[in-house]
Amino acid sequence: MKIIWAKYIKATRKPVKNICEFAENHVHELDSISFVCSIEDKKRLYGLLDKEIPDIYVTSSVPNLMEIGHKDAGKGKTLLWLLNELGISPEEAMAFGDADNDISMLTAVKYGIAMANGTENCKKAACFVTDTNENDGVVQGILKLGIYSLEK
């Protein structure tokens, strides 16, 4: 599993030698910062950053990655904005997730469903846990809640 995450991070992130210098030089361009750290450091930093900097959104999509962005950058607020634009209430919507960065999205709607292969925090935040991504968990979740039927 570590190899998959390492490939994902390398393919979607740009490493820099001095993150502080980079941030200072790009202060008007940055919308978020991601960095690799130990799981212990990530847990410690979550609480520290939350107390010290109130206008940020701290999350993680993979175990050794910490992602920091603006407080309104989370998936939950984005989903609520989109639902509003489409005229759909959160009580009529469902969302599926498998990582900590999906929690705000799962709690924003009535049917927040976690995948069985998701993080423990993600599963705790969900109203229901479905099967894994690899086992058609999204379809099973939709069918389980009786929202959609394959029968005509």
GROMACS .gro file of C-alpha atoms in nm:
model
  152
    1MET     CA    1   0.000   0.000   0.000
    2LYS     CA    2   0.285   0.244   0.076
    3ILE     CA    3   0.411   0.220  -0.283
    4ILE     CA    4   0.072   0.327  -0.420
    5TRP     CA    5   0.060   0.633  -0.192
    6ALA     CA    6   0.421   0.723  -0.272
    7LYS     CA    7   0.349   0.712  -0.646
    8TYR     CA    8   0.036   0.923  -0.599
    9ILE     CA    9   0.214   1.186  -0.393
   10LYS     CA   10   0.508   1.206  -0.634
   11ALA     CA   11   0.274   1.241  -0.932
   12THR     CA   12   0.054   1.511  -0.778
   13ARG     CA   13   0.297   1.720  -0.570
   14LYS     CA   14   0.599   1.939  -0.649
   15PRO     CA   15   0.876   1.911  -0.390
   16VAL     CA   16   1.070   2.222  -0.290
   17LYS     CA   17   1.394   2.250  -0.092
   18ASN     CA   18   1.289   2.532   0.141
   19ILE     CA   19   0.913   2.547   0.198
   20CYS     CA   20   0.928   2.869   0.403
   21GLU     CA   21   1.122   3.053   0.134
   22PHE     CA   22   0.893   2.914  -0.135
   23ALA     CA   23   0.582   3.028   0.056
   24GLU     CA   24   0.725   3.378   0.105
   25ASN     CA   25   0.808   3.406  -0.266
   26HIS     CA   26   0.465   3.283  -0.376
   27VAL     CA   27   0.239   3.426  -0.107
   28HIS     CA   28  -0.013   3.562  -0.361
   29GLU     CA   29  -0.024   3.242  -0.566
   30LEU     CA   30  -0.052   2.967  -0.305
   31ASP     CA   31  -0.392   2.823  -0.222
   32SER     CA   32  -0.263   2.534  -0.012
   33ILE     CA   33   0.045   2.357   0.112
   34SER     CA   34   0.097   1.982   0.145
   35PHE     CA   35   0.386   1.814   0.316
   36VAL     CA   36   0.498   1.466   0.405
   37CYS     CA   37   0.547   1.393   0.774
   38SER     CA   38   0.531   1.109   1.021
   39ILE     CA   39   0.190   1.001   1.145
   40GLU     CA   40   0.292   1.109   1.497
   41ASP     CA   41   0.391   1.457   1.376
   42LYS     CA   42   0.067   1.483   1.179
   43LYS     CA   43  -0.142   1.412   1.490
   44ARG     CA   44   0.057   1.664   1.693
   45LEU     CA   45   0.037   1.932   1.423
   46TYR     CA   46  -0.339   1.892   1.372
   47GLY     CA   47  -0.414   2.019   1.721
   48LEU     CA   48  -0.141   2.282   1.722
   49LEU     CA   49  -0.240   2.436   1.387
   50ASP     CA   50  -0.609   2.434   1.477
   51LYS     CA   51  -0.536   2.636   1.793
   52GLU     CA   52  -0.279   2.873   1.646
   53ILE     CA   53  -0.424   2.955   1.303
   54PRO     CA   54  -0.806   2.976   1.298
   55ASP     CA   55  -0.857   3.051   0.926
   56ILE     CA   56  -0.710   2.731   0.786
   57TYR     CA   57  -0.843   2.394   0.683
   58VAL     CA   58  -0.617   2.105   0.784
   59THR     CA   59  -0.679   1.762   0.638
   60SER     CA   60  -0.515   1.457   0.489
   61SER     CA   61  -0.584   1.230   0.194
   62VAL     CA   62  -0.311   0.975   0.268
   63PRO     CA   63  -0.148   0.862   0.594
   64ASN     CA   64   0.181   1.054   0.580
   65LEU     CA   65   0.055   1.369   0.412
   66MET     CA   66  -0.072   1.684   0.578
   67GLU     CA   67  -0.266   1.932   0.365
   68ILE     CA   68  -0.329   2.291   0.472
   69GLY     CA   69  -0.554   2.535   0.290
   70HIS     CA   70  -0.802   2.817   0.347
   71LYS     CA   71  -1.085   2.744   0.592
   72ASP     CA   72  -1.339   2.744   0.306
   73ALA     CA   73  -1.140   2.506   0.086
   74GLY     CA   74  -1.283   2.180   0.217
   75LYS     CA   75  -1.494   1.936   0.022
   76GLY     CA   76  -1.796   1.991   0.249
   77LYS     CA   77  -1.826   2.363   0.180
   78THR     CA   78  -1.763   2.304  -0.189
   79LEU     CA   79  -2.034   2.038  -0.203
   80LEU     CA   80  -2.282   2.261  -0.019
   81TRP     CA   81  -2.211   2.543  -0.265
   82LEU     CA   82  -2.265   2.310  -0.561
   83LEU     CA   83  -2.588   2.169  -0.416
   84ASN     CA   84  -2.717   2.522  -0.366
   85GLU     CA   85  -2.631   2.612  -0.727
   86LEU     CA   86  -2.820   2.302  -0.844
   87GLY     CA   87  -3.117   2.362  -0.616
   88ILE     CA   88  -3.064   2.039  -0.422
   89SER     CA   89  -3.088   2.029  -0.043
   90PRO     CA   90  -2.827   1.849   0.169
   91GLU     CA   91  -3.109   1.621   0.289
   92GLU     CA   92  -3.149   1.496  -0.069
   93ALA     CA   93  -2.779   1.438  -0.134
   94MET     CA   94  -2.531   1.163  -0.075
   95ALA     CA   95  -2.154   1.164  -0.072
   96PHE     CA   96  -1.898   0.886  -0.062
   97GLY     CA   97  -1.550   0.908   0.084
   98ASP     CA   98  -1.253   0.706   0.199
   99ALA     CA   99  -1.011   0.949   0.367
  100ASP     CA  100  -0.996   1.220   0.630
  101ASN     CA  101  -1.021   1.489   0.363
  102ASP     CA  102  -1.370   1.356   0.282
  103ILE     CA  103  -1.512   1.398   0.635
  104SER     CA  104  -1.648   1.751   0.585
  105MET     CA  105  -1.825   1.631   0.270
  106LEU     CA  106  -1.977   1.329   0.445
  107THR     CA  107  -2.110   1.538   0.732
  108ALA     CA  108  -2.247   1.808   0.501
  109VAL     CA  109  -2.518   1.584   0.356
  110LYS     CA  110  -2.779   1.348   0.496
  111TYR     CA  111  -2.626   1.042   0.334
  112GLY     CA  112  -2.254   1.058   0.406
  113ILE     CA  113  -2.119   0.713   0.327
  114ALA     CA  114  -1.768   0.583   0.393
  115MET     CA  115  -1.596   0.308   0.206
  116ALA     CA  116  -1.491  -0.001   0.405
  117ASN     CA  117  -1.130   0.062   0.303
  118GLY     CA  118  -1.149   0.420   0.433
  119THR     CA  119  -0.971   0.570   0.730
  120GLU     CA  120  -1.112   0.513   1.077
  121ASN     CA  121  -1.196   0.884   1.114
  122CYS     CA  122  -1.381   0.880   0.783
  123LYS     CA  123  -1.584   0.575   0.885
  124LYS     CA  124  -1.670   0.731   1.223
  125ALA     CA  125  -1.800   1.046   1.052
  126ALA     CA  126  -2.024   0.858   0.809
  127CYS     CA  127  -2.386   0.762   0.864
  128PHE     CA  128  -2.315   0.429   0.695
  129VAL     CA  129  -2.012   0.225   0.585
  130THR     CA  130  -2.039   0.041   0.256
  131ASP     CA  131  -1.806  -0.209   0.088
  132THR     CA  132  -1.463  -0.116  -0.051
  133ASN     CA  133  -1.389   0.080  -0.367
  134GLU     CA  134  -1.272  -0.240  -0.532
  135ASN     CA  135  -1.600  -0.422  -0.450
  136ASP     CA  136  -1.844  -0.169  -0.597
  137GLY     CA  137  -1.905  -0.007  -0.260
  138VAL     CA  138  -2.067   0.303  -0.411
  139VAL     CA  139  -2.329   0.099  -0.597
  140GLN     CA  140  -2.388  -0.116  -0.289
  141GLY     CA  141  -2.432   0.196  -0.076
  142ILE     CA  142  -2.688   0.343  -0.314
  143LEU     CA  143  -2.881   0.016  -0.330
  144LYS     CA  144  -2.859  -0.044   0.047
  145LEU     CA  145  -3.021   0.288   0.125
  146GLY     CA  146  -3.303   0.208  -0.118
  147ILE     CA  147  -3.256   0.531  -0.305
  148TYR     CA  148  -3.216   0.360  -0.637
  149SER     CA  149  -3.324   0.020  -0.761
  150LEU     CA  150  -3.182  -0.183  -1.047
  151GLU     CA  151  -3.532  -0.316  -1.114
  152LYS     CA  152  -3.748  -0.117  -1.356
   0.00000   0.00000   0.00000
